[in-house]
mmCIF file of C-alpha atoms in Angstrom:
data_model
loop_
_atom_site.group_PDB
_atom_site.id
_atom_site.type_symbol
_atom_site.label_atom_id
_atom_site.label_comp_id
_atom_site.label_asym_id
_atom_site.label_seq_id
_atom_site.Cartn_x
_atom_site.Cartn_y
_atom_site.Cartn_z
ATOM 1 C CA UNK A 5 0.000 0.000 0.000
ATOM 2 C CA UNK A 6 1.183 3.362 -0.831
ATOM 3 C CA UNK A 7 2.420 6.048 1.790
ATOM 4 C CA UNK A 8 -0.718 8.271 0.883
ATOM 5 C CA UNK A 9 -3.361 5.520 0.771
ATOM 6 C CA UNK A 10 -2.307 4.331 4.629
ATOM 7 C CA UNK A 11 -2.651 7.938 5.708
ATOM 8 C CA UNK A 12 -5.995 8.249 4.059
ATOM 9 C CA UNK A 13 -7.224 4.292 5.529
ATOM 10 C CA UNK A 14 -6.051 5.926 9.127
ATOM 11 C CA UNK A 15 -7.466 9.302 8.955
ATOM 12 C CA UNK A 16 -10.811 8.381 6.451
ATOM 13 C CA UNK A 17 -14.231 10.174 6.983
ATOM 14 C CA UNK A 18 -11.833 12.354 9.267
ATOM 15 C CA UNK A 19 -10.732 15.346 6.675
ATOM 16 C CA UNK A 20 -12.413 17.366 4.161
ATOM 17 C CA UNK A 21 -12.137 15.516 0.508
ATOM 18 C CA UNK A 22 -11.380 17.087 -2.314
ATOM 19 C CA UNK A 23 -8.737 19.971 -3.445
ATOM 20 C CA UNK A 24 -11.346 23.217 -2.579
ATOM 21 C CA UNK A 25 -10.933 25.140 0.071
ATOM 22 C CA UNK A 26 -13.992 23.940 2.262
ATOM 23 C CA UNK A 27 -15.947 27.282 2.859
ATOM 24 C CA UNK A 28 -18.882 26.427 5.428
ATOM 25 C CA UNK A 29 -17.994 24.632 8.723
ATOM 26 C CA UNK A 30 -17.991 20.559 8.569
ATOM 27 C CA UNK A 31 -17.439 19.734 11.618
ATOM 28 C CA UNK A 32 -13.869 17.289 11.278
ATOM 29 C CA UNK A 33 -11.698 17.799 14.170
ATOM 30 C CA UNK A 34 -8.699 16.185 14.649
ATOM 31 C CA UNK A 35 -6.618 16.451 18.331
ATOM 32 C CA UNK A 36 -2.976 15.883 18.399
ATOM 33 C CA UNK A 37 -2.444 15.198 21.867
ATOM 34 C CA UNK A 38 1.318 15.887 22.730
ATOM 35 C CA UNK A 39 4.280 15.666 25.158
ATOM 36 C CA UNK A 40 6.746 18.556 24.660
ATOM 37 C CA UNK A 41 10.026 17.889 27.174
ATOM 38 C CA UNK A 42 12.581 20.371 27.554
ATOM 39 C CA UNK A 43 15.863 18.742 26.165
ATOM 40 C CA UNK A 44 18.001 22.101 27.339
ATOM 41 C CA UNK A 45 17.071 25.274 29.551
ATOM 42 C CA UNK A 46 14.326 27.211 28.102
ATOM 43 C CA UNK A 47 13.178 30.445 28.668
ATOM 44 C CA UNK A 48 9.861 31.628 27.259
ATOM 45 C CA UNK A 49 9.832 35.029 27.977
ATOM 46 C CA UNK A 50 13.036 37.272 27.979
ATOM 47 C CA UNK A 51 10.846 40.565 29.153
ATOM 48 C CA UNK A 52 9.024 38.962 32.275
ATOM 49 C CA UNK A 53 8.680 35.792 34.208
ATOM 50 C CA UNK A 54 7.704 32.572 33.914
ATOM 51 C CA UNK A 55 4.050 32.606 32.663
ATOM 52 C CA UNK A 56 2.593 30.780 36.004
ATOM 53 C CA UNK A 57 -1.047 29.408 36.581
ATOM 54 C CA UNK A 58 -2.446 28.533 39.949
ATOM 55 C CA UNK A 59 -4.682 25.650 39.381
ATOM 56 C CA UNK A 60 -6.048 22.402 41.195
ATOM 57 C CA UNK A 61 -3.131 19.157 40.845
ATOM 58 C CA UNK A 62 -5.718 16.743 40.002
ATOM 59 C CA UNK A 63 -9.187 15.911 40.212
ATOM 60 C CA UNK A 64 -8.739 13.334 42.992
ATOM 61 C CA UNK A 65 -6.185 15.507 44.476
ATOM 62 C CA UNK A 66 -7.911 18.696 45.368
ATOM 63 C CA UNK A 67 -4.990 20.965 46.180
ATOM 64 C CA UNK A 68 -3.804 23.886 44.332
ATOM 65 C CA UNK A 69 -0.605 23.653 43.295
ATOM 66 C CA UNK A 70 1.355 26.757 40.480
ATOM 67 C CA UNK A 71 1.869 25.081 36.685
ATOM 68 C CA UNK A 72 4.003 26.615 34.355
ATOM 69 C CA UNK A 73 2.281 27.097 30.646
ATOM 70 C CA UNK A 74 3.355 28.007 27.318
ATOM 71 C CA UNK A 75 1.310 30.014 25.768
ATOM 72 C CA UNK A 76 0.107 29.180 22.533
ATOM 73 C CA UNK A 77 1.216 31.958 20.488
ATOM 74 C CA UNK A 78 5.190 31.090 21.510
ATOM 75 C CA UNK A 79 3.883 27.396 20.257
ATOM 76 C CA UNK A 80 2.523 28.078 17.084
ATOM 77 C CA UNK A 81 4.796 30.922 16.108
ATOM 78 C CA UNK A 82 7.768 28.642 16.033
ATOM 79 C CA UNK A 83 6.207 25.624 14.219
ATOM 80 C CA UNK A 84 4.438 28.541 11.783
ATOM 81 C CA UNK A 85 8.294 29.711 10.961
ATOM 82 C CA UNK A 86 9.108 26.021 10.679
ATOM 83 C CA UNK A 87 6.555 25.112 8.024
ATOM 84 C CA UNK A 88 6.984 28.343 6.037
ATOM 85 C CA UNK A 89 10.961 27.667 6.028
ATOM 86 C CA UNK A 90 10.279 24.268 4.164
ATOM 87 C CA UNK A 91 7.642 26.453 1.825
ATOM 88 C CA UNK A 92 10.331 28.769 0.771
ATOM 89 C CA UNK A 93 12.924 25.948 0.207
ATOM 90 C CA UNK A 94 10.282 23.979 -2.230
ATOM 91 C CA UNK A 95 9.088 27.126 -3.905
ATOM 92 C CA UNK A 96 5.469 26.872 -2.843
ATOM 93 C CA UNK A 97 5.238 30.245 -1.315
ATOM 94 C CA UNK A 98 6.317 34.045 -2.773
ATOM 95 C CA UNK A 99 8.724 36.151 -1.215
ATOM 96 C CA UNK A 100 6.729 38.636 -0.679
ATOM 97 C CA UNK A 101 4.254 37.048 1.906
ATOM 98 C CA UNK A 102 5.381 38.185 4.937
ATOM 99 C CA UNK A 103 3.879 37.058 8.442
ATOM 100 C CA UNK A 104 1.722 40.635 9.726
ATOM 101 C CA UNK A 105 2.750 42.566 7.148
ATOM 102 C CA UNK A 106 2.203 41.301 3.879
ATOM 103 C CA UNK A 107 0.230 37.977 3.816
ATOM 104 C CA UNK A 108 -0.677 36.389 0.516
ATOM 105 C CA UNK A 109 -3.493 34.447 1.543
ATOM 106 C CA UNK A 110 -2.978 31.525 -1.302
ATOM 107 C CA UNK A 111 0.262 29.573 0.132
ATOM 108 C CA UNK A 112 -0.259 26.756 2.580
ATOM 109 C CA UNK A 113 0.605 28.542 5.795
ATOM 110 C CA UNK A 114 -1.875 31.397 5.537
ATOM 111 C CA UNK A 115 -4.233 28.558 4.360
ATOM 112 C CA UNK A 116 -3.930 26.789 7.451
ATOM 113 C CA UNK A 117 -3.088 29.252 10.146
ATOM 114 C CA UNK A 118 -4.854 32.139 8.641
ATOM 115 C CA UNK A 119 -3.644 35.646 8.188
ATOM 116 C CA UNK A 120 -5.149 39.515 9.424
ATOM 117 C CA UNK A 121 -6.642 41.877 7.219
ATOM 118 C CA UNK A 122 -4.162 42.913 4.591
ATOM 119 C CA UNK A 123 -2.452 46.326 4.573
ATOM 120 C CA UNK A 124 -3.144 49.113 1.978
ATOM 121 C CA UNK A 125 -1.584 48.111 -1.219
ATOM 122 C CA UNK A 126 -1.088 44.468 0.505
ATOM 123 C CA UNK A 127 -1.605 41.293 -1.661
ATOM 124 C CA UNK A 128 -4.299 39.636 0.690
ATOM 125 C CA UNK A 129 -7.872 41.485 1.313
ATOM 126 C CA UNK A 130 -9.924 40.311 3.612
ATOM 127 C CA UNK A 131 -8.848 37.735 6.886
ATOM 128 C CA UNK A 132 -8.912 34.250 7.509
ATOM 129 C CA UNK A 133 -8.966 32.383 11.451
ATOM 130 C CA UNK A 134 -6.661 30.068 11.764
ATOM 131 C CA UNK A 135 -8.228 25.925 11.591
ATOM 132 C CA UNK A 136 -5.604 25.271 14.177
ATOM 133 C CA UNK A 137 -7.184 25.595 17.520
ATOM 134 C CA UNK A 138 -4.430 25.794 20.487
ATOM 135 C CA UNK A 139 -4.251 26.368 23.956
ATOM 136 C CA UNK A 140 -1.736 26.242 26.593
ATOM 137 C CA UNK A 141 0.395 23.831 26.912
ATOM 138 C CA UNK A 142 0.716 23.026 31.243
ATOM 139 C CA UNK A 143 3.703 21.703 32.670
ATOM 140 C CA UNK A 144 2.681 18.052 34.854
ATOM 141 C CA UNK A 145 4.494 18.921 37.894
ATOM 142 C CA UNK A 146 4.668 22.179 39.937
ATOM 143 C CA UNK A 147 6.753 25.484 38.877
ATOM 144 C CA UNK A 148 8.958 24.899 41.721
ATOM 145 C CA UNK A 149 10.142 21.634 40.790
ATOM 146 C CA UNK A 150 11.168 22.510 37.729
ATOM 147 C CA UNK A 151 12.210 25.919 36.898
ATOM 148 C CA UNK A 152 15.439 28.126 38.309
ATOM 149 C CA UNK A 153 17.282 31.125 37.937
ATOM 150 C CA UNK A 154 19.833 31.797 36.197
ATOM 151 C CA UNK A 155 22.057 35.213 36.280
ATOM 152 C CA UNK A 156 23.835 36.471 33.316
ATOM 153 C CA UNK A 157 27.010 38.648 33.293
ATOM 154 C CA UNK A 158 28.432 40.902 30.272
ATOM 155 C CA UNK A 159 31.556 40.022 29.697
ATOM 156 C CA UNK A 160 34.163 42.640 28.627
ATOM 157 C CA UNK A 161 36.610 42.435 25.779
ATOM 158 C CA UNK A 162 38.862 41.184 28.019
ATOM 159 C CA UNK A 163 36.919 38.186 28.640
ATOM 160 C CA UNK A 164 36.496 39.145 32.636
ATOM 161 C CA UNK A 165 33.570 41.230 34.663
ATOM 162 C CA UNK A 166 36.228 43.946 34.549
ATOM 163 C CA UNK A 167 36.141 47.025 31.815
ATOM 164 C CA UNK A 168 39.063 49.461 30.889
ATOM 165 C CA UNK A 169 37.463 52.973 31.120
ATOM 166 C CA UNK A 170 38.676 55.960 30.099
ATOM 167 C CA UNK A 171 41.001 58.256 32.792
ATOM 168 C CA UNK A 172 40.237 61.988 34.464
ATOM 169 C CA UNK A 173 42.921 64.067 33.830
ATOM 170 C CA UNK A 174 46.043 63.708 35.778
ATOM 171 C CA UNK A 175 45.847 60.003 36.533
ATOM 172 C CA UNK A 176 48.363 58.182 35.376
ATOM 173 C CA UNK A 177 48.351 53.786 34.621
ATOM 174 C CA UNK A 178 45.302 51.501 33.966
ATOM 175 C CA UNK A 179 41.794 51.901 34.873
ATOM 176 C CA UNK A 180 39.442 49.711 35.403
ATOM 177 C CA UNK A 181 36.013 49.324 36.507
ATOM 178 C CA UNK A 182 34.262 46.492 37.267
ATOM 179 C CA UNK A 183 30.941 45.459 35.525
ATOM 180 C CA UNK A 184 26.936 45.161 36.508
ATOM 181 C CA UNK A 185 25.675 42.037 36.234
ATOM 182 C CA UNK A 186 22.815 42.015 32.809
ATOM 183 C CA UNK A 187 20.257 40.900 35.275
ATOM 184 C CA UNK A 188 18.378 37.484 36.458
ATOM 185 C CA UNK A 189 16.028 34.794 34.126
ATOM 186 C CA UNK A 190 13.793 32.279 34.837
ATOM 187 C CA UNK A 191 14.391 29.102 33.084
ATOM 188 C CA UNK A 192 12.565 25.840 32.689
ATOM 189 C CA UNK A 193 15.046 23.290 33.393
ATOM 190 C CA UNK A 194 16.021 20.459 30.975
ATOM 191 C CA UNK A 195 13.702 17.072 30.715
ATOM 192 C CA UNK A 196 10.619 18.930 32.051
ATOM 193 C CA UNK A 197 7.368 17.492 30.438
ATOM 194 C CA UNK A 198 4.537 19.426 29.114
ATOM 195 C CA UNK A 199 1.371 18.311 27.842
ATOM 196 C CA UNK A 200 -0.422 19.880 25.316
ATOM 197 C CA UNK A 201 -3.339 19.342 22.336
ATOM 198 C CA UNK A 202 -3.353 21.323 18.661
ATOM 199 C CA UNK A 203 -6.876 20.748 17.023
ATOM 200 C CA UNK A 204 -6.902 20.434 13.313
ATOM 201 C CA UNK A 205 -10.699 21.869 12.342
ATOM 202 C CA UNK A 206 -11.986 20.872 8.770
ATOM 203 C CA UNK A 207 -8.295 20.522 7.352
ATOM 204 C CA UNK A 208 -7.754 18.958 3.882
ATOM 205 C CA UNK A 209 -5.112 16.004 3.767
ATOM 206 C CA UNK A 210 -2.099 17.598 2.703
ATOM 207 C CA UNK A 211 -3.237 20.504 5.114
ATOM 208 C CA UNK A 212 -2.808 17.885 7.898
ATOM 209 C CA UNK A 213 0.762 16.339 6.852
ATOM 210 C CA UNK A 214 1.584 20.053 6.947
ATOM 211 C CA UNK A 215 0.757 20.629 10.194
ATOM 212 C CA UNK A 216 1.580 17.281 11.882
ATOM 213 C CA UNK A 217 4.799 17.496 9.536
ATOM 214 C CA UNK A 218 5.329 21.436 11.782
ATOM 215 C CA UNK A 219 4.697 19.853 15.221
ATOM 216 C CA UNK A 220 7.437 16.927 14.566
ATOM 217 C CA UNK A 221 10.151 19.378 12.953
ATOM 218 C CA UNK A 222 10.292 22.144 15.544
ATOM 219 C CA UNK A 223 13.002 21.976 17.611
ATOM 220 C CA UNK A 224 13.292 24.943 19.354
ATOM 221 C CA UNK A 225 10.882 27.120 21.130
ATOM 222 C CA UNK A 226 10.749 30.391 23.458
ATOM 223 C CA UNK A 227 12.465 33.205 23.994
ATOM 224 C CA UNK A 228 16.305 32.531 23.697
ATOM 225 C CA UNK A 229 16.459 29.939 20.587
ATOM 226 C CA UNK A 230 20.269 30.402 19.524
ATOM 227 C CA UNK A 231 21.445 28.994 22.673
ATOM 228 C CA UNK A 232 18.526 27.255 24.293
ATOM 229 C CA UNK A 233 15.073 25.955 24.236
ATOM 230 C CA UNK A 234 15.600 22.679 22.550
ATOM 231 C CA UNK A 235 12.194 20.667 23.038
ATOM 232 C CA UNK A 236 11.101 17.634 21.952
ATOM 233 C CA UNK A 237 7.398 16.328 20.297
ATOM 234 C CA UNK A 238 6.231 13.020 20.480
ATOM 235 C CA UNK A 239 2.667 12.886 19.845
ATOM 236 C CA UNK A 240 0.961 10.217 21.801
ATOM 237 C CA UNK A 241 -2.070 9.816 20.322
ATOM 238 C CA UNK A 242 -4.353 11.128 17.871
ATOM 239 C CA UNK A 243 -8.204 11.640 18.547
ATOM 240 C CA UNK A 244 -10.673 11.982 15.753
ATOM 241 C CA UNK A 245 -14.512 13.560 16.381
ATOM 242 C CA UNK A 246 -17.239 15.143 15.599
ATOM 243 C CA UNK A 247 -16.711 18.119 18.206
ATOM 244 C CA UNK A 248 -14.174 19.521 20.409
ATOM 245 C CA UNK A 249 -12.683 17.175 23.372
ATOM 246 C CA UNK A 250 -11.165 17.670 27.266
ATOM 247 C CA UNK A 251 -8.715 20.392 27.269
ATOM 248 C CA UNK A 252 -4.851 20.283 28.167
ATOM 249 C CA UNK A 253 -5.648 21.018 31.816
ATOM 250 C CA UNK A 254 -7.748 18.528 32.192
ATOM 251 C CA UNK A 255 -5.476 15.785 30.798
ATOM 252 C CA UNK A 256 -2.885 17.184 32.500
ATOM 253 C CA UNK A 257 -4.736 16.901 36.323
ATOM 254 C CA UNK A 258 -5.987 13.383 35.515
ATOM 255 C CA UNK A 259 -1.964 12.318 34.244
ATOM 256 C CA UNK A 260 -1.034 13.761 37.656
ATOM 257 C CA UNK A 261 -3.294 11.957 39.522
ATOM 258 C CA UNK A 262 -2.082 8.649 38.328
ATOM 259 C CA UNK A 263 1.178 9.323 38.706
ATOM 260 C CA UNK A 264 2.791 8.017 42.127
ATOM 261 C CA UNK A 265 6.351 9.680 41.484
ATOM 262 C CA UNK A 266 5.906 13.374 40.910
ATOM 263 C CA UNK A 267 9.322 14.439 41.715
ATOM 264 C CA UNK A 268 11.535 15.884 38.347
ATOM 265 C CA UNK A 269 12.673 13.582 36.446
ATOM 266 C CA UNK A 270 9.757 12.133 35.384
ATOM 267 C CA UNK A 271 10.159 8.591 33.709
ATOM 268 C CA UNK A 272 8.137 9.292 30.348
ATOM 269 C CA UNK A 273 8.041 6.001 30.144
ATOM 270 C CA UNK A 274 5.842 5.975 33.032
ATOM 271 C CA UNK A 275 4.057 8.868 31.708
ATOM 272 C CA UNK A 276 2.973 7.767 28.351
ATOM 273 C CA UNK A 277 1.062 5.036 28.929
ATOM 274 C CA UNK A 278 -0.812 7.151 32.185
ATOM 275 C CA UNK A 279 -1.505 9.848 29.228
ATOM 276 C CA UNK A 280 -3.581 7.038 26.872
ATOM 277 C CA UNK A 281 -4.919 5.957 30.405
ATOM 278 C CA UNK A 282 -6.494 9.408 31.245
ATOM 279 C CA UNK A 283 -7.213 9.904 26.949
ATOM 280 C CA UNK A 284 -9.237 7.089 26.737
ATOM 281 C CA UNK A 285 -11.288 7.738 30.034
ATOM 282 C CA UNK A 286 -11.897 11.591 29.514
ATOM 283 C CA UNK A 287 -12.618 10.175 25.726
ATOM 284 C CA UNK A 288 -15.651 8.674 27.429
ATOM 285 C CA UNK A 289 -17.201 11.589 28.990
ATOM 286 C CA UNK A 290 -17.317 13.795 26.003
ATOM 287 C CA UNK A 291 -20.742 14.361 23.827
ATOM 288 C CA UNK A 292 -19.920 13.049 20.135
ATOM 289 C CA UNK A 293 -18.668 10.751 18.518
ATOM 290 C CA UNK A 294 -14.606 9.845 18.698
ATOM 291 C CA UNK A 295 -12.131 6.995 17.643
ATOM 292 C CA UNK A 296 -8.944 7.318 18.994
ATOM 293 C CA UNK A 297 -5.771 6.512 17.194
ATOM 294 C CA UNK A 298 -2.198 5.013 19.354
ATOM 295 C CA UNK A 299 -0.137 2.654 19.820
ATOM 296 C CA UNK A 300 0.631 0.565 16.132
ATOM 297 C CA UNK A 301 -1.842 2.929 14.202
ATOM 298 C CA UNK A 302 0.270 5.937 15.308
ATOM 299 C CA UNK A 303 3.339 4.799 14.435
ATOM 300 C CA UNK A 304 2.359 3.940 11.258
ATOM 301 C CA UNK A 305 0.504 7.254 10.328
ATOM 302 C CA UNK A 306 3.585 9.294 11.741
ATOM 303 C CA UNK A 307 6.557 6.855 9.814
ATOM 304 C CA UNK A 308 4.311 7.660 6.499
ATOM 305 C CA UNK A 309 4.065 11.509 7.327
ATOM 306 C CA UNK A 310 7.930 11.552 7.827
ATOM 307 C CA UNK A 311 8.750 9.094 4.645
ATOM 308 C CA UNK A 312 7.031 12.347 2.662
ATOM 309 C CA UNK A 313 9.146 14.511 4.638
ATOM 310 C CA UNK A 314 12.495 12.474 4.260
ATOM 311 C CA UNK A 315 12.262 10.212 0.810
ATOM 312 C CA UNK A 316 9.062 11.324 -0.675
ATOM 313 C CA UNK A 317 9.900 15.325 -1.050
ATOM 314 C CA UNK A 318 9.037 15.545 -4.279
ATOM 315 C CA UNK A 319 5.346 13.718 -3.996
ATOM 316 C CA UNK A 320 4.775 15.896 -0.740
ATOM 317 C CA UNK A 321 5.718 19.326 -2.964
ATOM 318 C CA UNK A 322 3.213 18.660 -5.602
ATOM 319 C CA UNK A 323 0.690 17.307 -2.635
ATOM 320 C CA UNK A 324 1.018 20.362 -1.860
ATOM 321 C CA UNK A 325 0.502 22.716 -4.962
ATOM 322 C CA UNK A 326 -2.631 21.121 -5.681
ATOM 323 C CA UNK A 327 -4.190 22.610 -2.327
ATOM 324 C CA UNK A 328 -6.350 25.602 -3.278
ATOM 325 C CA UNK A 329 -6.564 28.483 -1.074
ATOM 326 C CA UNK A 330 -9.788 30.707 -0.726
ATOM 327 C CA UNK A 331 -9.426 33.049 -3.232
ATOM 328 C CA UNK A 332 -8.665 30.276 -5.627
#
């Protein structure tokens, strides 16, 4: 079987068919449910803190514990500059469109993760919402677990905290004065886990390798990406329905209630299979109709998704030409 015929056996009655841009709402969502762990420090903001949530632990425990999130815009920024690198190296997107300035409205990203009203003389009219739904992504164990601080110093040319300044008149040798530290950050420290869900509404096929193909390419998120905040995706499972599911804070009190370690590290081994656990039993409260894909089916929908990425460039390119935008 072919790589595009297994996707479409996995994902069937799940996406919108067809190559037009699908206008009125249909209903098709599709939840990536993710881990994100920090592989390095991270910091997500360079001009503030930590953004910190006070929130209930779990549902069976009732305390109130603080949860670091990412917010979604620092999450879907990065993967939107990842997908629109791999547009500009294949040619499927101008020069021109540039994100809130100068959107074009026809290439896959603005397709996707829609675009603002364009600017006088701009080559998009009009404004499209984005059919990726996010939220915050919440860390599973409290902000003091798993964050510090970390102070950083400007270094002179003379590679020390000391700086050769300039004399008053009359003094004779060297001067030197010694240098103010830059200031303090807050950084999320390395193999933290956070759990999050991206929901893919009435998304075409190739719309959804795009997207899925974003989430498992980013590398690198926050504030500080030249020197830190690696992260890495692993989605866990995949839920398909007719309506929107649980959120991320709700997955992420029931995964802490069934975890009996909830000191940093966390095994993700241990964590994985809680996650389906809690997926599969919040799956059961929700009002519509779901399937959920893991386990075997996963990994074979994700190993096709990356064979277009890796062998298949040239299939996924013109995949994706053939996706109309609105205006087309």
């Amino acid at each position: 079987m072919e790589t595009m015929e297994k996707i479409e056996q996995i994902l069937k009655g799940w996406y919108i068919e067809g190559d037009e841009f699908p206008v009125k709402p249909f209903g098709k969502y599709i939840n990536v449910i993710i881990i994100r762990r920090t592989q390095s420090e991270t910091v997500f903001r360079t001009d503030e803190g930590l953004s910190i949530e006070i929130v209930k632990a779990g549902y069976i425990d009732n305390n109130e514990i603080s949860r670091v999130s990412i917010t979604k815009r620092k999450i879907i920024s990065s993967e939107r500059r990842n997908g629109r690198e791999f547009l500009t190296q294949n040619n499927l997107k101008e020069d021109t469109c540039i994100i809130n300035q100068n959107m074009c409205g026809k290439c896959m990203d603005c397709t996707v993760y829609g675009f603002a009203a364009g600017e006088k003389n701009s080559e998009s009219s009009g404004a499209l919402k984005s059919r990726v739904i996010t939220e915050e992504a919440f860390s599973i164990l409290p902000y003091e677990e798993i964050t510090d601080v970390r102070t950083f110093n400007a270094l002179s040319e003379l590679g020390t905290m000391n700086e050769l300044t300039q004399k008053k008149k009359n003094e004779t040798g060297k001067k030197f004065e010694m240098r103010q530290s830059l200031g303090e950050t807050e950084y999320v420290k390395p193999e933290v886990d956070f759990i999050d869900i991206e929901t893919f509404k009435d998304l075409r096929l190739p719309e959804i390798i795009y997207v899925m193909g974003n989430i498992l390419r980013t590398k690198r998120y926050g504030a500080i990406t030249t020197r830190m905040g690696k992260i890495k995706n692993d989605i866990v499972a995949v839920v398909v329905s007719d309506c929107e599911i649980f959120s991320t804070l709700e997955l992420t009190k029931m995964v802490w209630d069934k975890l009996e370690n909830k000191k940093h590290i966390l095994d993700e081994n241990i964590v994985v299979p809680k996650m389906i656990e809690s997926i599969e039993e919040l799956s059961e409260e929700q009002f519509g109709n779901l399937k959920l894909i893991k386990n075997e089916e996963l990994k074979v929908l994700i190993n096709e998704i990356k064979k277009l990425y890796t062998e298949k460039t040239d299939e996924l390119v013109k995949l994706f030409k053939g996706v109309k935008s609105i205006f087309d």
